[in-house]
Amino acid sequence: MASSVNDFIAGYISGVAGLIIGSPLDVLKVRLQAQGDASGTATRNRGAKNPSLSAMVQNEGIRSLFKGISSPIVGLAGLNSILFASYSASMRFLEVVAPPSSTTPSLYAAAGEALQPLSHVFAAGFVAGVACFLVSTPTELVKCRAQVIASRLDPTSSAAAQKAILSESGSWHVTKDVIRRFGLRGLYQGGWVTILRDAPGYGVYFLAYEGLKRGLEVPAGETGGINTWKLLFAGGVAGTLSWASIYPLDVIKTRLQTQPHLMSTDALRTLPTTATARVPTPSTSLLSKSHNEARGLVHQTSRQGHSKTLSSAPYKGMVDCAIRSYRSEGMGVFMRGATPALLRAFPVNAVTFFVYELVMAELQKLE
């Protein structure tokens, strides 16, 4: 029981540390993933059409780099607790049902434990990824929608319009809107693709980290000196490999969770705007046309990543999303936003794993 509590505490603290470091690139990644072919859609907000960290800060302020982070700090940091606790529990279970061939304690295993095969490590990571589903799906959904809604901010619009969008992009506002409109089930839009992403992704995650730790000969519980750099390197590489292995599924997940018909636009329909600048939203662009003309149109959502050439009908599921995205935007769509995602993966996971090891070592000393 003590081991599980320690894993939970260390997982949460390391999760918060990783989120703070990785938030700016995560916001950019989501906006790029949700962005569609903008060739036929004009927008006054260049930061939304061609997202970049500098454009986000210029148009929306420094807070835009941390948009939606309150949901992950509660959810994804908590998910990190569940992840590490589930992983460790699965490893202990596998050690009982399928004991390692060698019972001799290893320098690279926890005190008094034998070194388990890497197949156990992958399996435990896979199980931990499935266990996180109940938390990861709603947390990711709220985070992605908050980040995409914030990208609608037009710096040339009225103060009231900007204030409304900033309010609507808050994590708590997004959560309440989803539950109000769709019930608790609405928080699990994109749930299946989240499981398909997380289960094998976390299997690779722990497999790469543990394999590198053994290859670099890091003794269990040793976090100082040269081992600090070894652990940081192992964690960074593990995170990068994990993201690279499941990235197309992450793009599909983001698109399913940020479909225009699921996004809140109620507050934006009656916003006072300046004479020369109006808030560019899917709703207002359609409401400006007659009913008959709008009936055959699709949402003009180049920043939300949905085809302007097929239909405004919602995706039927992850396969439909993948097919329609490919037909309208080609294979490149499945790697959109990959650069910031992979750049983010190394430092975030280097810090996450190192802080986890550091906190675990301190908690074990207290015992």
mmCIF file of C-alpha atoms in Angstrom:
data_model
loop_
_atom_site.group_PDB
_atom_site.id
_atom_site.type_symbol
_atom_site.label_atom_id
_atom_site.label_comp_id
_atom_site.label_asym_id
_atom_site.label_seq_id
_atom_site.Cartn_x
_atom_site.Cartn_y
_atom_site.Cartn_z
ATOM 1 C CA MET A 1 0.000 0.000 0.000
ATOM 2 C CA ALA A 2 2.841 2.381 0.873
ATOM 3 C CA SER A 3 4.387 1.813 -2.560
ATOM 4 C CA SER A 4 1.137 2.719 -4.312
ATOM 5 C CA VAL A 5 0.740 5.900 -2.256
ATOM 6 C CA ASN A 6 4.327 6.898 -3.012
ATOM 7 C CA ASP A 7 3.779 6.274 -6.738
ATOM 8 C CA PHE A 8 0.620 8.380 -6.631
ATOM 9 C CA ILE A 9 2.291 11.313 -4.862
ATOM 10 C CA ALA A 10 5.429 11.220 -7.003
ATOM 11 C CA GLY A 11 3.349 10.863 -10.151
ATOM 12 C CA TYR A 12 1.260 13.941 -9.345
ATOM 13 C CA ILE A 13 4.215 16.178 -8.482
ATOM 14 C CA SER A 14 6.133 15.105 -11.587
ATOM 15 C CA GLY A 15 3.014 15.599 -13.706
ATOM 16 C CA VAL A 16 2.596 19.213 -12.572
ATOM 17 C CA ALA A 17 6.274 19.928 -13.266
ATOM 18 C CA GLY A 18 6.006 18.509 -16.783
ATOM 19 C CA LEU A 19 2.785 20.391 -17.575
ATOM 20 C CA ILE A 20 4.178 23.782 -16.627
ATOM 21 C CA ILE A 21 7.252 23.282 -18.797
ATOM 22 C CA GLY A 22 5.359 21.898 -21.774
ATOM 23 C CA SER A 23 2.228 24.076 -21.855
ATOM 24 C CA PRO A 24 3.307 26.654 -24.507
ATOM 25 C CA LEU A 25 4.255 24.031 -27.091
ATOM 26 C CA ASP A 26 1.187 21.954 -26.215
ATOM 27 C CA VAL A 27 -1.117 24.894 -26.971
ATOM 28 C CA LEU A 28 0.665 25.412 -30.305
ATOM 29 C CA LYS A 29 0.445 21.681 -31.108
ATOM 30 C CA VAL A 30 -3.324 21.552 -30.556
ATOM 31 C CA ARG A 31 -3.963 24.637 -32.670
ATOM 32 C CA LEU A 32 -1.898 23.242 -35.528
ATOM 33 C CA GLN A 33 -3.671 19.871 -35.291
ATOM 34 C CA ALA A 34 -7.096 21.499 -35.342
ATOM 35 C CA GLN A 35 -6.158 23.792 -38.201
ATOM 36 C CA GLY A 36 -7.500 22.817 -41.598
ATOM 37 C CA ASP A 37 -6.592 23.944 -45.097
ATOM 38 C CA ALA A 38 -6.718 27.694 -44.763
ATOM 39 C CA SER A 39 -6.223 28.423 -48.454
ATOM 40 C CA GLY A 40 -9.808 29.374 -49.037
ATOM 41 C CA THR A 41 -10.598 31.110 -45.792
ATOM 42 C CA ALA A 42 -9.616 34.655 -44.980
ATOM 43 C CA THR A 43 -9.125 35.785 -41.416
ATOM 44 C CA ARG A 44 -7.961 38.952 -39.778
ATOM 45 C CA ASN A 45 -6.240 37.043 -37.036
ATOM 46 C CA ARG A 46 -2.918 35.942 -38.457
ATOM 47 C CA GLY A 47 -1.996 34.257 -35.204
ATOM 48 C CA ALA A 48 -4.933 31.907 -35.693
ATOM 49 C CA LYS A 49 -4.326 31.295 -39.392
ATOM 50 C CA ASN A 50 -0.612 30.616 -38.977
ATOM 51 C CA PRO A 51 -0.162 29.727 -35.306
ATOM 52 C CA SER A 52 3.194 30.427 -33.712
ATOM 53 C CA LEU A 53 4.291 31.154 -30.163
ATOM 54 C CA SER A 54 5.214 34.745 -31.020
ATOM 55 C CA ALA A 55 1.874 35.392 -32.765
ATOM 56 C CA MET A 56 -0.018 33.939 -29.808
ATOM 57 C CA VAL A 57 1.778 36.232 -27.357
ATOM 58 C CA GLN A 58 1.345 39.255 -29.642
ATOM 59 C CA ASN A 59 -2.375 38.715 -30.257
ATOM 60 C CA GLU A 60 -3.519 37.127 -27.005
ATOM 61 C CA GLY A 61 -0.892 37.901 -24.390
ATOM 62 C CA ILE A 62 1.440 35.683 -22.400
ATOM 63 C CA ARG A 63 -1.498 33.889 -20.768
ATOM 64 C CA SER A 64 -2.319 32.286 -24.124
ATOM 65 C CA LEU A 65 0.731 30.039 -23.681
ATOM 66 C CA PHE A 66 -0.956 28.475 -20.667
ATOM 67 C CA LYS A 67 -4.538 28.410 -21.974
ATOM 68 C CA GLY A 68 -6.421 25.357 -20.749
ATOM 69 C CA ILE A 69 -3.719 24.420 -18.230
ATOM 70 C CA SER A 70 -6.058 24.455 -15.220
ATOM 71 C CA SER A 71 -7.825 21.397 -16.594
ATOM 72 C CA PRO A 72 -4.576 19.439 -17.097
ATOM 73 C CA ILE A 73 -3.209 20.412 -13.666
ATOM 74 C CA VAL A 74 -6.297 18.906 -12.098
ATOM 75 C CA GLY A 75 -6.770 16.129 -14.638
ATOM 76 C CA LEU A 76 -3.524 15.265 -16.406
ATOM 77 C CA ALA A 77 -1.360 15.674 -13.308
ATOM 78 C CA GLY A 78 -3.863 13.456 -11.518
ATOM 79 C CA LEU A 79 -3.716 11.152 -14.527
ATOM 80 C CA ASN A 80 0.048 11.011 -14.092
ATOM 81 C CA SER A 81 -0.568 9.788 -10.548
ATOM 82 C CA ILE A 82 -2.888 7.059 -11.823
ATOM 83 C CA LEU A 83 -0.426 6.239 -14.610
ATOM 84 C CA PHE A 84 2.586 5.647 -12.382
ATOM 85 C CA ALA A 85 0.576 3.941 -9.633
ATOM 86 C CA SER A 86 -1.089 1.628 -12.195
ATOM 87 C CA TYR A 87 2.222 0.896 -13.877
ATOM 88 C CA SER A 88 3.941 -0.022 -10.617
ATOM 89 C CA ALA A 89 0.980 -2.129 -9.464
ATOM 90 C CA SER A 90 0.959 -3.956 -12.812
ATOM 91 C CA MET A 91 4.691 -4.628 -12.531
ATOM 92 C CA ARG A 92 4.219 -6.088 -9.053
ATOM 93 C CA PHE A 93 1.341 -8.229 -10.318
ATOM 94 C CA LEU A 94 3.386 -9.534 -13.265
ATOM 95 C CA GLU A 95 6.253 -10.330 -10.930
ATOM 96 C CA VAL A 96 3.908 -12.612 -8.977
ATOM 97 C CA VAL A 97 2.154 -14.336 -11.885
ATOM 98 C CA ALA A 98 5.262 -14.595 -14.089
ATOM 99 C CA PRO A 99 8.372 -14.355 -11.884
ATOM 100 C CA PRO A 100 11.633 -13.333 -13.597
ATOM 101 C CA SER A 101 13.844 -16.259 -14.551
ATOM 102 C CA SER A 102 16.578 -14.905 -12.267
ATOM 103 C CA THR A 103 15.636 -14.319 -8.648
ATOM 104 C CA THR A 104 18.918 -12.561 -7.851
ATOM 105 C CA PRO A 105 18.318 -8.914 -6.914
ATOM 106 C CA SER A 106 19.772 -6.525 -9.464
ATOM 107 C CA LEU A 107 21.601 -3.252 -8.972
ATOM 108 C CA TYR A 108 19.183 -1.678 -11.471
ATOM 109 C CA ALA A 109 15.962 -2.936 -9.826
ATOM 110 C CA ALA A 110 14.266 -1.550 -6.732
ATOM 111 C CA ALA A 111 15.712 -2.694 -3.443
ATOM 112 C CA GLY A 112 15.171 -6.402 -2.872
ATOM 113 C CA GLU A 113 13.562 -6.980 -6.276
ATOM 114 C CA ALA A 114 14.719 -8.971 -9.291
ATOM 115 C CA LEU A 115 14.999 -7.288 -12.686
ATOM 116 C CA GLN A 116 11.857 -7.976 -14.734
ATOM 117 C CA PRO A 117 11.927 -8.565 -18.506
ATOM 118 C CA LEU A 118 11.166 -5.627 -20.778
ATOM 119 C CA SER A 119 8.089 -7.476 -22.048
ATOM 120 C CA HIS A 120 6.633 -7.005 -18.560
ATOM 121 C CA VAL A 121 7.502 -3.317 -18.737
ATOM 122 C CA PHE A 122 5.605 -2.862 -22.017
ATOM 123 C CA ALA A 123 2.611 -4.842 -20.746
ATOM 124 C CA ALA A 124 2.462 -2.846 -17.511
ATOM 125 C CA GLY A 125 2.638 0.415 -19.461
ATOM 126 C CA PHE A 126 -0.147 -0.799 -21.774
ATOM 127 C CA VAL A 127 -2.402 -1.620 -18.810
ATOM 128 C CA ALA A 128 -1.610 1.722 -17.173
ATOM 129 C CA GLY A 129 -2.627 3.518 -20.375
ATOM 130 C CA VAL A 130 -6.011 1.787 -20.343
ATOM 131 C CA ALA A 131 -6.466 2.569 -16.634
ATOM 132 C CA CYS A 132 -6.026 6.291 -17.354
ATOM 133 C CA PHE A 133 -8.903 6.412 -19.844
ATOM 134 C CA LEU A 134 -11.596 7.679 -17.438
ATOM 135 C CA VAL A 135 -9.475 10.700 -16.560
ATOM 136 C CA SER A 136 -7.486 11.317 -19.733
ATOM 137 C CA THR A 137 -10.426 11.589 -22.165
ATOM 138 C CA PRO A 138 -12.418 14.387 -20.449
ATOM 139 C CA THR A 139 -9.243 16.216 -19.447
ATOM 140 C CA GLU A 140 -7.869 16.184 -22.990
ATOM 141 C CA LEU A 141 -11.252 17.188 -24.406
ATOM 142 C CA VAL A 142 -11.593 20.234 -22.146
ATOM 143 C CA LYS A 143 -7.981 21.267 -22.701
ATOM 144 C CA CYS A 144 -8.195 21.016 -26.510
ATOM 145 C CA ARG A 145 -11.480 22.890 -26.760
ATOM 146 C CA ALA A 146 -10.262 25.659 -24.472
ATOM 147 C CA GLN A 147 -7.134 26.090 -26.595
ATOM 148 C CA VAL A 148 -9.015 26.098 -29.909
ATOM 149 C CA ILE A 149 -11.711 28.514 -28.688
ATOM 150 C CA ALA A 150 -8.959 30.889 -27.544
ATOM 151 C CA SER A 151 -7.519 30.848 -31.068
ATOM 152 C CA ARG A 152 -10.649 32.698 -32.266
ATOM 153 C CA LEU A 153 -9.533 35.822 -30.450
ATOM 154 C CA ASP A 154 -9.317 38.737 -32.890
ATOM 155 C CA PRO A 155 -7.182 41.588 -31.486
ATOM 156 C CA THR A 156 -9.078 44.077 -33.689
ATOM 157 C CA SER A 157 -12.503 43.214 -32.243
ATOM 158 C CA SER A 158 -14.243 45.139 -29.493
ATOM 159 C CA ALA A 159 -13.264 44.761 -25.854
ATOM 160 C CA ALA A 160 -16.573 43.032 -25.159
ATOM 161 C CA ALA A 161 -15.944 40.498 -27.904
ATOM 162 C CA GLN A 162 -12.451 39.735 -26.649
ATOM 163 C CA LYS A 163 -13.664 39.416 -23.066
ATOM 164 C CA ALA A 164 -16.413 36.994 -24.123
ATOM 165 C CA ILE A 165 -13.997 34.708 -25.959
ATOM 166 C CA LEU A 166 -11.510 34.742 -23.087
ATOM 167 C CA SER A 167 -14.322 33.825 -20.723
ATOM 168 C CA GLU A 168 -15.635 31.111 -23.013
ATOM 169 C CA SER A 169 -12.183 29.560 -23.379
ATOM 170 C CA GLY A 170 -11.785 28.945 -19.651
ATOM 171 C CA SER A 171 -11.523 25.285 -18.653
ATOM 172 C CA TRP A 172 -14.382 25.486 -16.161
ATOM 173 C CA HIS A 173 -16.645 27.235 -18.686
ATOM 174 C CA VAL A 174 -15.884 24.587 -21.315
ATOM 175 C CA THR A 175 -16.603 21.781 -18.839
ATOM 176 C CA LYS A 176 -19.954 23.264 -17.814
ATOM 177 C CA ASP A 177 -20.924 23.861 -21.440
ATOM 178 C CA VAL A 178 -20.174 20.264 -22.451
ATOM 179 C CA ILE A 179 -22.163 18.818 -19.540
ATOM 180 C CA ARG A 180 -25.054 21.226 -20.130
ATOM 181 C CA ARG A 181 -25.325 20.406 -23.821
ATOM 182 C CA PHE A 182 -24.349 16.738 -23.963
ATOM 183 C CA GLY A 183 -24.359 15.381 -20.417
ATOM 184 C CA LEU A 184 -21.473 13.473 -18.859
ATOM 185 C CA ARG A 185 -21.185 11.341 -22.011
ATOM 186 C CA GLY A 186 -20.125 14.455 -23.878
ATOM 187 C CA LEU A 187 -16.876 14.489 -21.928
ATOM 188 C CA TYR A 188 -15.941 11.175 -23.554
ATOM 189 C CA GLN A 189 -16.138 12.260 -27.187
ATOM 190 C CA GLY A 190 -13.092 10.653 -28.803
ATOM 191 C CA GLY A 191 -12.794 8.083 -26.034
ATOM 192 C CA TRP A 192 -11.983 5.064 -28.192
ATOM 193 C CA VAL A 193 -9.213 6.791 -30.076
ATOM 194 C CA THR A 194 -7.832 8.013 -26.742
ATOM 195 C CA ILE A 195 -7.528 4.408 -25.543
ATOM 196 C CA LEU A 196 -5.946 3.349 -28.841
ATOM 197 C CA ARG A 197 -3.476 6.191 -28.462
ATOM 198 C CA ASP A 198 -2.653 5.820 -24.763
ATOM 199 C CA ALA A 199 -2.391 2.047 -24.266
ATOM 200 C CA PRO A 200 0.384 1.297 -26.785
ATOM 201 C CA GLY A 201 1.821 4.784 -26.349
ATOM 202 C CA TYR A 202 2.471 4.262 -22.652
ATOM 203 C CA GLY A 203 3.747 0.769 -23.373
ATOM 204 C CA VAL A 204 6.449 2.323 -25.584
ATOM 205 C CA TYR A 205 6.928 5.092 -23.026
ATOM 206 C CA PHE A 206 7.906 2.851 -20.128
ATOM 207 C CA LEU A 207 9.677 0.320 -22.332
ATOM 208 C CA ALA A 208 11.997 2.972 -23.776
ATOM 209 C CA TYR A 209 12.655 4.576 -20.389
ATOM 210 C CA GLU A 210 13.410 1.355 -18.555
ATOM 211 C CA GLY A 211 15.477 0.001 -21.431
ATOM 212 C CA LEU A 212 17.581 3.161 -21.566
ATOM 213 C CA LYS A 213 18.022 3.204 -17.785
ATOM 214 C CA ARG A 214 19.407 -0.314 -17.933
ATOM 215 C CA GLY A 215 21.577 0.456 -20.937
ATOM 216 C CA LEU A 216 22.977 3.553 -19.214
ATOM 217 C CA GLU A 217 23.495 1.544 -16.012
ATOM 218 C CA VAL A 218 21.557 3.776 -13.627
ATOM 219 C CA PRO A 219 21.337 2.140 -10.164
ATOM 220 C CA ALA A 220 17.854 2.070 -8.638
ATOM 221 C CA GLY A 221 17.143 5.084 -6.453
ATOM 222 C CA GLU A 222 20.304 6.970 -7.501
ATOM 223 C CA THR A 223 19.428 10.416 -8.863
ATOM 224 C CA GLY A 224 22.563 12.485 -8.168
ATOM 225 C CA GLY A 225 25.747 13.176 -10.096
ATOM 226 C CA ILE A 226 26.039 11.756 -13.586
ATOM 227 C CA ASN A 227 22.839 9.771 -12.997
ATOM 228 C CA THR A 228 20.854 13.024 -13.132
ATOM 229 C CA TRP A 229 21.821 13.516 -16.786
ATOM 230 C CA LYS A 230 21.282 9.847 -17.583
ATOM 231 C CA LEU A 231 17.749 9.958 -16.151
ATOM 232 C CA LEU A 232 16.937 13.210 -17.944
ATOM 233 C CA PHE A 233 18.177 11.744 -21.234
ATOM 234 C CA ALA A 234 16.256 8.479 -20.774
ATOM 235 C CA GLY A 235 13.039 10.313 -19.914
ATOM 236 C CA GLY A 236 13.357 12.731 -22.828
ATOM 237 C CA VAL A 237 14.025 10.003 -25.384
ATOM 238 C CA ALA A 238 11.205 7.847 -23.983
ATOM 239 C CA GLY A 239 8.717 10.689 -24.301
ATOM 240 C CA THR A 240 9.825 11.527 -27.841
ATOM 241 C CA LEU A 241 9.614 7.904 -29.017
ATOM 242 C CA SER A 242 6.211 7.486 -27.397
ATOM 243 C CA TRP A 243 4.771 10.568 -29.111
ATOM 244 C CA ALA A 244 6.291 9.636 -32.455
ATOM 245 C CA SER A 245 4.691 6.187 -32.277
ATOM 246 C CA ILE A 246 1.119 7.423 -31.752
ATOM 247 C CA TYR A 247 1.059 10.940 -33.191
ATOM 248 C CA PRO A 248 -1.445 10.355 -36.056
ATOM 249 C CA LEU A 249 -3.950 9.037 -33.492
ATOM 250 C CA ASP A 250 -3.472 12.202 -31.457
ATOM 251 C CA VAL A 251 -4.377 14.314 -34.496
ATOM 252 C CA ILE A 252 -7.571 12.290 -35.022
ATOM 253 C CA LYS A 253 -8.431 12.614 -31.324
ATOM 254 C CA THR A 254 -8.037 16.392 -31.416
ATOM 255 C CA ARG A 255 -10.215 16.694 -34.517
ATOM 256 C CA LEU A 256 -12.960 14.528 -33.076
ATOM 257 C CA GLN A 257 -12.991 16.508 -29.846
ATOM 258 C CA THR A 258 -12.977 19.970 -31.462
ATOM 259 C CA GLN A 259 -15.630 19.547 -34.154
ATOM 260 C CA PRO A 260 -17.503 22.821 -34.810
ATOM 261 C CA HIS A 261 -20.928 21.496 -33.822
ATOM 262 C CA LEU A 262 -19.528 20.491 -30.429
ATOM 263 C CA MET A 263 -17.895 23.833 -29.691
ATOM 264 C CA SER A 264 -19.730 26.476 -27.700
ATOM 265 C CA THR A 265 -20.573 29.575 -29.731
ATOM 266 C CA ASP A 266 -23.663 30.862 -27.902
ATOM 267 C CA ALA A 267 -21.925 33.877 -26.401
ATOM 268 C CA LEU A 268 -20.408 34.835 -29.718
ATOM 269 C CA ARG A 269 -23.654 35.201 -31.654
ATOM 270 C CA THR A 270 -24.759 38.430 -29.968
ATOM 271 C CA LEU A 271 -21.411 40.071 -29.271
ATOM 272 C CA PRO A 272 -21.087 43.820 -29.878
ATOM 273 C CA THR A 273 -18.223 44.382 -32.311
ATOM 274 C CA THR A 274 -16.558 47.386 -33.890
ATOM 275 C CA ALA A 275 -17.699 48.574 -37.309
ATOM 276 C CA THR A 276 -14.557 47.322 -38.966
ATOM 277 C CA ALA A 277 -13.926 44.142 -37.031
ATOM 278 C CA ARG A 278 -16.164 41.251 -36.201
ATOM 279 C CA VAL A 279 -15.381 38.098 -34.306
ATOM 280 C CA PRO A 280 -14.641 35.408 -36.911
ATOM 281 C CA THR A 281 -16.538 32.336 -35.759
ATOM 282 C CA PRO A 282 -18.271 29.458 -37.531
ATOM 283 C CA SER A 283 -21.631 30.652 -36.202
ATOM 284 C CA THR A 284 -21.405 34.284 -37.223
ATOM 285 C CA SER A 285 -20.147 33.421 -40.716
ATOM 286 C CA LEU A 286 -23.175 31.216 -41.300
ATOM 287 C CA LEU A 287 -25.708 33.475 -39.599
ATOM 288 C CA SER A 288 -24.807 36.278 -41.990
ATOM 289 C CA LYS A 289 -26.210 34.270 -44.902
ATOM 290 C CA SER A 290 -29.767 33.300 -45.676
ATOM 291 C CA HIS A 291 -31.084 29.983 -44.416
ATOM 292 C CA ASN A 292 -31.237 28.461 -47.901
ATOM 293 C CA GLU A 293 -27.741 29.597 -48.774
ATOM 294 C CA ALA A 294 -26.307 28.419 -45.458
ATOM 295 C CA ARG A 295 -27.996 25.012 -45.673
ATOM 296 C CA GLY A 296 -25.543 23.719 -48.261
ATOM 297 C CA LEU A 297 -22.466 25.297 -46.751
ATOM 298 C CA VAL A 298 -20.001 23.864 -44.345
ATOM 299 C CA HIS A 299 -18.564 25.677 -41.349
ATOM 300 C CA GLN A 300 -15.738 28.002 -42.284
ATOM 301 C CA THR A 301 -13.393 26.576 -39.697
ATOM 302 C CA SER A 302 -9.943 26.556 -41.186
ATOM 303 C CA ARG A 303 -8.572 26.939 -37.668
ATOM 304 C CA GLN A 304 -10.554 24.009 -36.344
ATOM 305 C CA GLY A 305 -9.466 21.517 -38.953
ATOM 306 C CA HIS A 306 -12.619 20.311 -40.650
ATOM 307 C CA SER A 307 -13.009 19.915 -44.379
ATOM 308 C CA LYS A 308 -14.611 22.727 -46.363
ATOM 309 C CA THR A 309 -15.176 20.459 -49.346
ATOM 310 C CA LEU A 310 -17.050 17.424 -48.085
ATOM 311 C CA SER A 311 -19.861 18.226 -45.701
ATOM 312 C CA SER A 312 -20.603 19.948 -42.431
ATOM 313 C CA ALA A 313 -21.915 16.646 -41.076
ATOM 314 C CA PRO A 314 -20.186 15.500 -37.884
ATOM 315 C CA TYR A 315 -17.607 12.746 -38.080
ATOM 316 C CA LYS A 316 -19.147 9.308 -37.565
ATOM 317 C CA GLY A 317 -16.083 8.123 -35.690
ATOM 318 C CA MET A 318 -12.313 7.918 -35.822
ATOM 319 C CA VAL A 319 -12.227 5.989 -39.123
ATOM 320 C CA ASP A 320 -14.538 8.501 -40.801
ATOM 321 C CA CYS A 321 -12.446 11.338 -39.395
ATOM 322 C CA ALA A 322 -9.241 9.783 -40.727
ATOM 323 C CA ILE A 323 -10.695 9.138 -44.207
ATOM 324 C CA ARG A 324 -12.240 12.585 -44.613
ATOM 325 C CA SER A 325 -9.165 14.356 -43.282
ATOM 326 C CA TYR A 326 -6.956 12.417 -45.710
ATOM 327 C CA ARG A 327 -9.222 13.062 -48.698
ATOM 328 C CA SER A 328 -9.371 16.797 -48.078
ATOM 329 C CA GLU A 329 -5.828 17.475 -46.851
ATOM 330 C CA GLY A 330 -3.606 14.516 -47.752
ATOM 331 C CA MET A 331 -1.274 12.384 -45.628
ATOM 332 C CA GLY A 332 0.462 15.443 -44.220
ATOM 333 C CA VAL A 333 -2.556 16.188 -42.059
ATOM 334 C CA PHE A 334 -1.643 13.301 -39.731
ATOM 335 C CA MET A 335 1.677 14.919 -38.852
ATOM 336 C CA ARG A 336 0.359 18.457 -38.489
ATOM 337 C CA GLY A 337 1.722 19.983 -35.302
ATOM 338 C CA ALA A 338 4.294 17.208 -34.929
ATOM 339 C CA THR A 339 7.249 19.584 -34.683
ATOM 340 C CA PRO A 340 6.119 21.388 -31.492
ATOM 341 C CA ALA A 341 4.807 18.106 -30.090
ATOM 342 C CA LEU A 342 8.150 16.336 -30.466
ATOM 343 C CA LEU A 343 10.135 19.386 -29.362
ATOM 344 C CA ARG A 344 7.921 19.530 -26.289
ATOM 345 C CA ALA A 345 8.146 15.798 -25.607
ATOM 346 C CA PHE A 346 11.840 15.722 -24.725
ATOM 347 C CA PRO A 347 12.032 18.378 -21.984
ATOM 348 C CA VAL A 348 8.601 17.601 -20.556
ATOM 349 C CA ASN A 349 9.234 13.891 -20.131
ATOM 350 C CA ALA A 350 12.850 14.375 -19.092
ATOM 351 C CA VAL A 351 11.605 16.519 -16.206
ATOM 352 C CA THR A 352 8.588 14.289 -15.508
ATOM 353 C CA PHE A 353 10.610 11.104 -15.096
ATOM 354 C CA PHE A 354 13.440 12.800 -13.205
ATOM 355 C CA VAL A 355 11.102 14.512 -10.725
ATOM 356 C CA TYR A 356 9.267 11.203 -10.274
ATOM 357 C CA GLU A 357 12.531 9.383 -9.476
ATOM 358 C CA LEU A 358 13.635 12.202 -7.166
ATOM 359 C CA VAL A 359 10.383 12.301 -5.194
ATOM 360 C CA MET A 360 10.225 8.502 -4.959
ATOM 361 C CA ALA A 361 13.785 8.410 -3.585
ATOM 362 C CA GLU A 362 12.886 11.003 -0.930
ATOM 363 C CA LEU A 363 9.659 9.238 0.031
ATOM 364 C CA GLN A 364 11.493 5.941 0.413
ATOM 365 C CA LYS A 365 14.007 7.643 2.716
ATOM 366 C CA LEU A 366 11.134 8.859 4.889
ATOM 367 C CA GLU A 367 9.894 5.297 5.230
#
